[in-house]
Amino acid sequence: MTRLGARNKVGAGIWGTMMRIFVQIIALFIGVMAADGVQAADKMLDLSSPKTFAAALNDAGYKAVLKQNKRGEPYILSSTSGNDFTVEFYGCKEQSACTSYQLTSWYKPDPIFSIALANEWNDTKRFLKVSIDKDGNLYEYMDFSAIGLVSQAHFADIVDWYKVMDAELAKFIDSKRPAK
């Protein structure tokens, strides 16, 4: 026994199947394009390479001058908000494949710099730490692992954290100076 409309159902089935395949292909195309756009907007970086690090700093809007110290180890000179800082690399093999890096800056000796001042800062801050060297310089630093990949957005956030904490440290130091 044939149902009414059975012929239309078969015809709709062929066109329906073709339409579903067409829609799936379009959806796949849109998905691939969207994923490609996300990857382009947030590329992954290998920060174990000082050259890649310097390029990422430039991409984030900072200057980056790649140099070598007296021992031939790579470092980068940069600045944020007019304050110079250095990126030092550790555990490097042949100028690359570094295992970690450190954002650093120094303040020249000042009578208010003391172990107590450094401890007061360090007790309340998690990321940016300070110490006083044997010459009385205040040394600020943030350490990071260079193992694995990070997104450009994550990298920009790391540098922004340093920028924000550097400004907070300057305010903290100013707050400890005697009133004029």
Coordinates of C-alpha atoms in Angstrom, one line a residue:
M1 CA 0.0 0.0 0.0
T2 CA 1.4 3.4 -1.0
R3 CA 0.9 6.4 1.2
L4 CA -0.2 9.6 -0.2
G5 CA 2.8 11.9 -0.8
A6 CA 5.3 9.1 -0.7
R7 CA 6.7 10.3 -4.0
N8 CA 7.2 13.8 -2.7
K9 CA 8.9 12.4 0.4
V10 CA 11.5 10.6 -1.7
G11 CA 12.1 13.7 -3.8
A12 CA 12.4 15.8 -0.7
G13 CA 14.8 13.3 0.7
I14 CA 17.2 13.7 -2.3
W15 CA 16.9 17.5 -2.2
G16 CA 17.0 17.5 1.6
T17 CA 20.1 15.5 1.7
M18 CA 21.8 17.7 -0.9
M19 CA 20.7 20.8 1.1
R20 CA 22.1 19.3 4.4
I21 CA 25.4 18.6 2.7
F22 CA 25.5 22.1 1.3
V23 CA 24.8 23.6 4.7
Q24 CA 27.4 21.4 6.4
I25 CA 30.0 22.5 3.8
I26 CA 29.2 26.2 4.4
A27 CA 29.3 25.7 8.2
L28 CA 32.6 23.9 7.9
F29 CA 34.0 26.7 5.7
I30 CA 32.8 29.4 8.1
G31 CA 34.3 27.4 11.1
V32 CA 37.7 27.1 9.4
M33 CA 37.7 30.8 8.5
A34 CA 36.8 31.8 12.1
A35 CA 39.4 29.5 13.5
D36 CA 42.0 30.9 11.1
G37 CA 41.0 34.4 12.2
V38 CA 41.5 33.5 15.9
Q39 CA 44.9 32.0 15.2
A40 CA 46.0 35.1 13.3
A41 CA 44.7 37.4 16.0
D42 CA 46.4 35.4 18.8
K43 CA 49.4 33.8 17.3
M44 CA 51.5 31.5 19.5
L45 CA 55.0 32.5 20.5
D46 CA 58.1 30.6 21.5
L47 CA 59.6 33.0 24.0
S48 CA 62.7 30.7 24.5
S49 CA 64.1 32.5 21.5
P50 CA 65.4 36.1 22.3
K51 CA 64.8 37.1 18.7
T52 CA 61.1 36.0 18.9
F53 CA 60.8 37.7 22.3
A54 CA 62.2 41.0 20.8
A55 CA 59.7 40.8 17.9
A56 CA 56.9 40.1 20.3
L57 CA 57.8 43.2 22.3
N58 CA 57.7 45.2 19.1
D59 CA 54.4 43.7 18.2
A60 CA 53.1 44.7 21.7
G61 CA 54.2 48.3 21.1
Y62 CA 57.4 48.4 23.0
K63 CA 60.9 49.1 21.8
A64 CA 63.3 46.1 21.8
V65 CA 67.0 46.2 21.3
L66 CA 68.6 42.7 21.3
K67 CA 72.1 42.8 22.7
Q68 CA 74.8 40.5 24.3
N69 CA 76.5 40.9 27.6
K70 CA 80.3 40.5 28.2
R71 CA 79.8 36.7 28.5
G72 CA 78.0 36.6 25.1
E73 CA 74.5 36.0 26.7
P74 CA 71.5 37.6 25.0
Y75 CA 69.5 40.4 26.7
I76 CA 67.0 42.9 25.5
L77 CA 66.8 46.7 26.3
S78 CA 63.3 48.1 26.4
S79 CA 61.2 50.7 28.2
T80 CA 57.7 51.2 29.4
S81 CA 56.1 54.6 30.3
G82 CA 59.6 56.2 29.9
N83 CA 61.3 53.8 32.3
D84 CA 64.0 51.5 30.9
F85 CA 63.9 47.8 31.7
T86 CA 66.0 44.8 30.6
V87 CA 64.9 41.3 29.7
E88 CA 67.5 38.8 30.8
F89 CA 67.5 35.2 29.5
Y90 CA 68.6 32.1 31.4
G91 CA 69.5 28.5 30.5
C92 CA 70.2 29.4 26.9
K93 CA 71.9 27.1 24.4
E94 CA 73.7 29.0 21.6
Q95 CA 71.7 32.3 21.9
S96 CA 68.4 30.5 21.9
A97 CA 66.5 27.7 23.5
C98 CA 66.4 29.6 26.8
T99 CA 64.5 28.1 29.7
S100 CA 63.5 31.3 31.4
Y101 CA 63.6 35.0 31.3
Q102 CA 63.4 37.9 33.7
L103 CA 62.1 41.5 33.3
T104 CA 64.3 43.7 35.4
S105 CA 65.1 47.3 36.3
W106 CA 67.3 49.1 38.9
Y107 CA 67.1 52.2 41.0
K108 CA 70.3 53.9 42.0
P109 CA 71.2 53.8 45.7
D110 CA 69.0 55.9 47.9
P111 CA 69.1 56.3 51.7
I112 CA 65.5 54.9 52.0
F113 CA 66.5 51.6 50.3
S114 CA 66.8 49.0 53.0
I115 CA 66.1 45.3 53.6
A116 CA 63.0 46.4 55.6
L117 CA 61.7 48.4 52.6
A118 CA 62.3 45.4 50.3
N119 CA 60.5 43.1 52.7
E120 CA 57.6 45.4 53.1
W121 CA 57.1 45.4 49.3
N122 CA 57.7 41.7 48.9
D123 CA 55.3 40.8 51.7
T124 CA 52.4 42.3 49.8
K125 CA 53.3 41.7 46.2
R126 CA 53.2 38.4 44.4
F127 CA 54.7 39.0 41.0
L128 CA 57.2 41.8 41.0
K129 CA 59.9 41.3 43.7
V130 CA 62.6 43.7 44.9
S131 CA 66.0 43.3 46.5
I132 CA 68.9 45.6 47.5
D133 CA 72.3 44.6 46.1
K134 CA 75.7 45.1 47.9
D135 CA 76.1 48.5 46.3
G136 CA 72.7 49.8 47.6
N137 CA 70.8 49.6 44.2
L138 CA 67.2 48.5 44.4
Y139 CA 66.7 45.7 41.9
E140 CA 63.2 44.8 40.7
Y141 CA 62.4 41.7 38.8
M142 CA 59.7 39.3 37.5
D143 CA 60.6 35.8 36.4
F144 CA 58.9 33.6 33.9
S145 CA 59.3 30.2 32.3
A146 CA 60.1 30.1 28.6
I147 CA 59.1 26.5 28.2
G148 CA 56.2 25.9 25.8
L149 CA 54.2 28.4 23.8
V150 CA 52.2 31.4 24.9
S151 CA 49.7 33.5 22.9
Q152 CA 50.6 37.0 21.9
A153 CA 47.7 38.2 24.1
H154 CA 49.2 36.4 27.1
F155 CA 52.6 37.8 26.3
A156 CA 51.2 41.4 26.1
D157 CA 49.5 40.7 29.5
I158 CA 52.9 39.7 31.0
V159 CA 54.5 42.9 29.8
D160 CA 51.5 45.0 31.0
W161 CA 51.8 43.4 34.5
Y162 CA 55.4 44.5 34.6
K163 CA 54.4 48.0 33.5
V164 CA 51.7 48.2 36.1
M165 CA 53.8 46.8 38.9
D166 CA 56.7 49.0 38.0
A167 CA 54.5 52.1 38.3
E168 CA 53.2 50.8 41.7
L169 CA 56.7 50.3 42.9
A170 CA 57.6 53.9 42.0
K171 CA 54.5 55.1 44.0
F172 CA 55.5 52.9 46.9
I173 CA 59.1 54.3 46.9
D174 CA 57.8 57.9 46.7
S175 CA 55.4 57.2 49.6
K176 CA 58.4 56.3 51.8
R177 CA 60.3 59.5 51.1
P178 CA 60.2 62.2 53.8
A179 CA 57.7 65.0 53.1
K180 CA 59.2 68.2 51.8

